[in-house]
Coordinates of C-alpha atoms in Angstrom, one line a residue:
M9 CA 0.0 0.0 0.0
A10 CA 1.2 3.5 -0.8
S11 CA 2.3 5.7 2.0
M12 CA -0.5 7.8 3.6
S13 CA 1.8 10.6 4.7
Q14 CA 1.4 14.1 3.5
P15 CA 3.2 14.7 0.2
S16 CA 5.7 17.5 -0.4
K17 CA 5.6 20.0 -3.2
D18 CA 8.7 18.3 -4.6
D19 CA 6.7 15.1 -4.7
I20 CA 3.9 16.8 -6.6
K21 CA 6.3 18.4 -9.1
H22 CA 8.0 15.0 -9.7
Q23 CA 4.7 13.1 -10.1
F24 CA 3.1 15.5 -12.6
G25 CA 6.4 16.2 -14.3
R26 CA 6.9 12.5 -15.1
M27 CA 3.3 12.0 -16.1
S28 CA 2.7 15.3 -17.9
H29 CA 2.2 13.7 -21.4
A30 CA -0.4 11.3 -19.9
Y31 CA -2.5 14.2 -18.5
V32 CA -2.3 16.2 -21.7
E33 CA -3.4 13.1 -23.7
S34 CA -6.1 12.1 -21.1
V35 CA -9.5 12.1 -22.8
T36 CA -11.3 12.7 -19.5
H37 CA -9.2 15.8 -19.0
A38 CA -9.1 17.1 -22.6
K39 CA -12.7 16.4 -23.7
G40 CA -14.9 15.8 -20.7
H41 CA -18.4 17.3 -21.0
D42 CA -17.6 19.0 -17.7
L43 CA -15.5 21.5 -19.6
Q44 CA -18.6 22.9 -21.2
L45 CA -20.4 23.0 -17.8
L46 CA -17.4 24.9 -16.4
L47 CA -17.6 27.4 -19.3
N48 CA -21.3 27.9 -18.8
L49 CA -20.8 28.7 -15.1
L50 CA -18.0 31.1 -15.9
A51 CA -20.0 33.0 -18.5
P52 CA -16.8 34.4 -20.1
Q53 CA -16.8 37.9 -21.5
V54 CA -14.5 39.4 -24.2
G55 CA -12.6 41.8 -22.0
M56 CA -11.8 39.3 -19.2
S57 CA -8.4 38.5 -17.8
V58 CA -8.5 35.0 -16.4
L59 CA -6.1 33.0 -14.3
D60 CA -6.3 29.2 -14.6
V61 CA -4.7 27.8 -11.4
A62 CA -3.0 24.4 -11.5
T63 CA -3.7 24.2 -15.2
G64 CA -2.1 20.8 -15.7
G65 CA -2.4 20.0 -19.4
G66 CA -4.0 23.4 -20.1
H67 CA -7.3 22.0 -21.2
T68 CA -9.4 24.5 -19.2
A69 CA -7.2 27.5 -20.3
L70 CA -7.6 26.4 -23.9
A71 CA -11.4 26.1 -23.5
V72 CA -11.7 29.6 -22.0
A73 CA -9.2 31.4 -24.2
P74 CA -11.5 31.9 -27.3
Y75 CA -14.0 33.9 -25.3
V76 CA -11.7 36.3 -23.2
Q77 CA -8.9 38.8 -23.7
E78 CA -6.2 36.7 -22.0
V79 CA -5.6 33.6 -19.9
V80 CA -2.6 33.0 -17.6
A81 CA -2.1 29.3 -17.2
S82 CA -0.2 28.7 -14.0
D83 CA 1.1 25.4 -12.5
L84 CA 3.6 24.3 -9.9
T85 CA 5.1 21.9 -12.5
P86 CA 7.3 23.3 -15.3
E87 CA 6.9 20.2 -17.5
M88 CA 3.1 20.7 -17.5
L89 CA 3.5 24.3 -18.7
E90 CA 5.8 23.1 -21.5
R91 CA 3.0 20.8 -22.6
V92 CA 0.6 23.8 -22.5
Q93 CA 3.0 25.9 -24.7
E94 CA 3.2 23.0 -27.2
L95 CA -0.6 22.8 -27.4
C96 CA -0.9 26.5 -27.8
Q97 CA 1.6 26.5 -30.6
A98 CA 0.0 23.5 -32.3
R99 CA -3.4 25.2 -32.2
G100 CA -2.4 28.7 -33.0
V101 CA -3.6 30.1 -29.7
T102 CA -1.9 33.4 -28.9
N103 CA -3.7 34.8 -25.8
I104 CA -2.5 32.2 -23.3
S105 CA 0.7 32.9 -21.3
T106 CA 2.2 30.5 -18.8
Q107 CA 3.6 31.1 -15.3
V108 CA 5.2 28.7 -12.8
A109 CA 3.3 29.3 -9.6
D110 CA 2.4 27.9 -6.3
V111 CA -1.3 28.3 -5.6
E112 CA -0.5 29.0 -1.9
D113 CA 1.8 31.9 -2.9
L114 CA 0.6 33.3 -6.2
P115 CA 3.1 35.7 -7.9
F116 CA 0.4 38.1 -9.0
P117 CA -0.7 41.5 -7.6
D118 CA -3.9 41.9 -5.6
A119 CA -7.0 42.2 -7.8
A120 CA -5.1 41.3 -10.9
F121 CA -7.8 39.1 -12.5
D122 CA -11.5 39.2 -13.4
A123 CA -11.9 35.4 -13.0
V124 CA -10.0 32.4 -11.8
T125 CA -10.7 28.8 -12.8
C126 CA -9.4 25.6 -11.3
R127 CA -10.4 22.2 -12.6
I128 CA -9.7 18.8 -11.0
A129 CA -6.7 19.9 -9.0
P130 CA -7.4 21.2 -5.5
H131 CA -7.3 17.7 -4.0
H132 CA -3.5 18.0 -4.5
F133 CA -3.2 21.3 -2.6
L134 CA -1.3 21.0 0.6
D135 CA -2.9 24.0 2.4
I136 CA -6.4 24.3 0.8
E137 CA -7.5 27.3 3.0
R138 CA -4.4 29.3 2.1
A139 CA -4.8 28.4 -1.6
V140 CA -8.4 29.7 -1.5
H141 CA -7.4 32.9 0.2
E142 CA -4.7 33.5 -2.4
I143 CA -7.3 32.9 -5.2
A144 CA -9.5 35.5 -3.5
R145 CA -6.6 38.0 -3.2
V146 CA -5.7 38.0 -6.9
L147 CA -9.4 38.5 -7.9
R148 CA -10.9 41.9 -8.2
R149 CA -14.0 42.7 -6.2
G150 CA -16.9 41.0 -7.8
G151 CA -14.6 38.6 -9.6
I152 CA -15.6 35.1 -10.3
F153 CA -14.0 31.8 -9.1
V154 CA -15.2 28.7 -10.9
L155 CA -14.1 25.4 -9.3
E156 CA -14.3 21.8 -10.3
D157 CA -13.0 19.0 -8.2
S158 CA -13.6 15.5 -7.0
L159 CA -16.2 15.5 -4.2
A160 CA -16.3 13.4 -1.1
P161 CA -19.7 12.3 0.0
E162 CA -20.9 13.5 3.5
A163 CA -21.2 9.9 4.7
Q164 CA -17.9 9.2 6.5
E165 CA -17.5 5.6 5.2
L166 CA -17.9 6.8 1.6
D167 CA -15.6 9.7 2.1
Q168 CA -12.9 7.5 3.7
F169 CA -13.1 4.9 0.8
I170 CA -12.6 7.3 -2.1
N171 CA -9.9 9.3 -0.3
T172 CA -8.1 6.0 0.6
V173 CA -8.1 4.6 -3.0
E174 CA -7.1 7.9 -4.4
K175 CA -4.1 8.2 -2.0
M176 CA -3.1 4.6 -2.8
R177 CA -3.2 5.4 -6.5
D178 CA -1.4 8.7 -6.2
P179 CA 0.5 9.6 -3.0
T180 CA 0.3 13.3 -4.0
H181 CA -3.5 13.2 -3.4
V182 CA -4.2 15.1 -0.2
R183 CA -8.0 15.1 0.1
S184 CA -11.2 15.3 -1.9
Y185 CA -13.5 17.5 0.2
T186 CA -17.2 17.5 0.9
E187 CA -19.5 20.2 -0.4
M188 CA -19.9 21.5 3.2
E189 CA -16.1 21.8 3.5
W190 CA -15.8 23.7 0.2
R191 CA -18.5 26.2 1.3
R192 CA -16.7 26.9 4.5
F193 CA -13.3 27.4 2.8
L194 CA -14.9 29.8 0.3
E195 CA -17.0 31.8 2.7
Q196 CA -14.0 32.2 5.1
A197 CA -12.0 33.6 2.2
G198 CA -14.7 36.2 1.4
F199 CA -16.6 34.5 -1.4
R200 CA -20.3 34.3 -1.9
V201 CA -21.1 30.8 -3.3
G202 CA -23.6 30.9 -6.1
E203 CA -24.6 28.1 -8.4
T204 CA -23.4 24.6 -7.6
Q205 CA -23.7 21.4 -9.6
I206 CA -22.8 17.8 -8.7
F207 CA -22.4 15.3 -11.4
R208 CA -21.1 11.8 -11.7
K209 CA -18.0 10.6 -13.7
T210 CA -17.2 7.0 -14.6
H211 CA -13.6 5.9 -14.8
T212 CA -12.2 2.9 -16.5
I213 CA -10.0 1.7 -13.6
A214 CA -7.1 0.4 -15.8
D215 CA -6.8 3.8 -17.5
W216 CA -7.2 5.7 -14.2
L217 CA -4.3 3.7 -12.8
R218 CA -2.2 4.0 -16.0
R219 CA -2.5 7.8 -15.9
A220 CA -0.9 7.9 -12.5
G221 CA 2.0 5.7 -13.6
V222 CA 1.5 3.2 -10.8
D223 CA 3.7 0.1 -10.3
D224 CA 2.4 -3.5 -10.2
A225 CA 2.3 -3.6 -6.4
T226 CA 0.3 -0.4 -6.2
R227 CA -2.0 -1.6 -8.9
Q228 CA -2.7 -4.8 -7.1
G229 CA -3.3 -3.0 -3.8
V230 CA -5.8 -0.6 -5.4
Y231 CA -7.7 -3.5 -7.1
Q232 CA -7.8 -5.3 -3.8
A233 CA -9.3 -2.3 -2.1
F234 CA -12.1 -2.1 -4.7
V235 CA -12.7 -5.9 -4.4
E236 CA -13.0 -5.6 -0.7
A237 CA -15.2 -2.4 -0.7
S238 CA -18.2 -2.4 1.5
P239 CA -21.7 -2.9 0.0
A240 CA -22.4 0.8 0.6
A241 CA -19.2 1.8 -1.3
R242 CA -19.9 -0.8 -4.1
E243 CA -23.3 0.7 -4.6
H244 CA -22.4 4.4 -4.3
Y245 CA -19.3 4.2 -6.5
E246 CA -21.1 1.7 -8.9
I247 CA -18.0 -0.6 -8.9
S248 CA -18.4 -2.9 -11.8
F249 CA -16.8 -6.3 -12.7
Q250 CA -16.7 -8.5 -15.7
D251 CA -18.2 -12.0 -15.5
D252 CA -14.7 -13.4 -14.7
G253 CA -14.4 -11.1 -11.8
T254 CA -12.1 -8.5 -13.5
L255 CA -12.6 -5.0 -12.1
V256 CA -13.8 -2.6 -14.8
T257 CA -15.1 0.8 -13.7
F258 CA -16.1 3.0 -10.8
T259 CA -18.1 6.2 -10.7
D260 CA -17.4 9.1 -8.4
D261 CA -18.8 12.5 -7.7
K262 CA -17.6 15.9 -9.0
L263 CA -18.4 19.3 -7.7
L264 CA -18.7 22.4 -9.9
L265 CA -19.4 25.7 -8.4
R266 CA -19.3 29.5 -9.1
A267 CA -18.4 31.9 -6.3
E268 CA -18.1 35.7 -6.4
K269 CA -15.6 37.7 -4.4
A270 CA -17.6 39.9 -2.1

């Protein structure tokens, strides 16, 4: 079983640096229907300056860019930003710039942006409350924050199951939070939470593990955890098996929300 200790920022940079191509090429990251849902919540406008935090492969930045003046794609991992630059060049996108940045200490002035986006990343942030306060700081008053991330159910057993298998798969996973936790983080940072959406996302387990670059021992441990899941976890996460007992898919929860800086 993978270590359950808190990762370091160097661990995170190493993990996403070595797997940067896998995340750029990931269909669920590049073409998920949730990208359109995120765009709808953002309601981008022509003059907007947008920061995409923890941009990863840059898929959110690329989706937003056609509708706004400029996007800054920031990430802790330089290799990820190299992939973003390659994609921008290949697609002829000229209004995206990149910036190596730690979300807990963003290198931007106060009130520098009209909107901030962050998709499928905060579960890797070491200090989530500090990160949310930094996002609030760099937004102008009335600015919009659109968040998407994995969501832990309120039921403790289901919360513990998903966070355990995520941490086994990728030791840089810190925590998927509940909706109540997210509301508290945002309100404490001076946001007013507006529209929220919860949707389900099905993962092919073999691909999900491959994207994290796991070794055989880790793969077996994760499979075992799914096989031994409680009836409640099997039902909620829709854990599916082939007739021969081979594990195939599971389905988890995602939270999308729009918050305004008061």
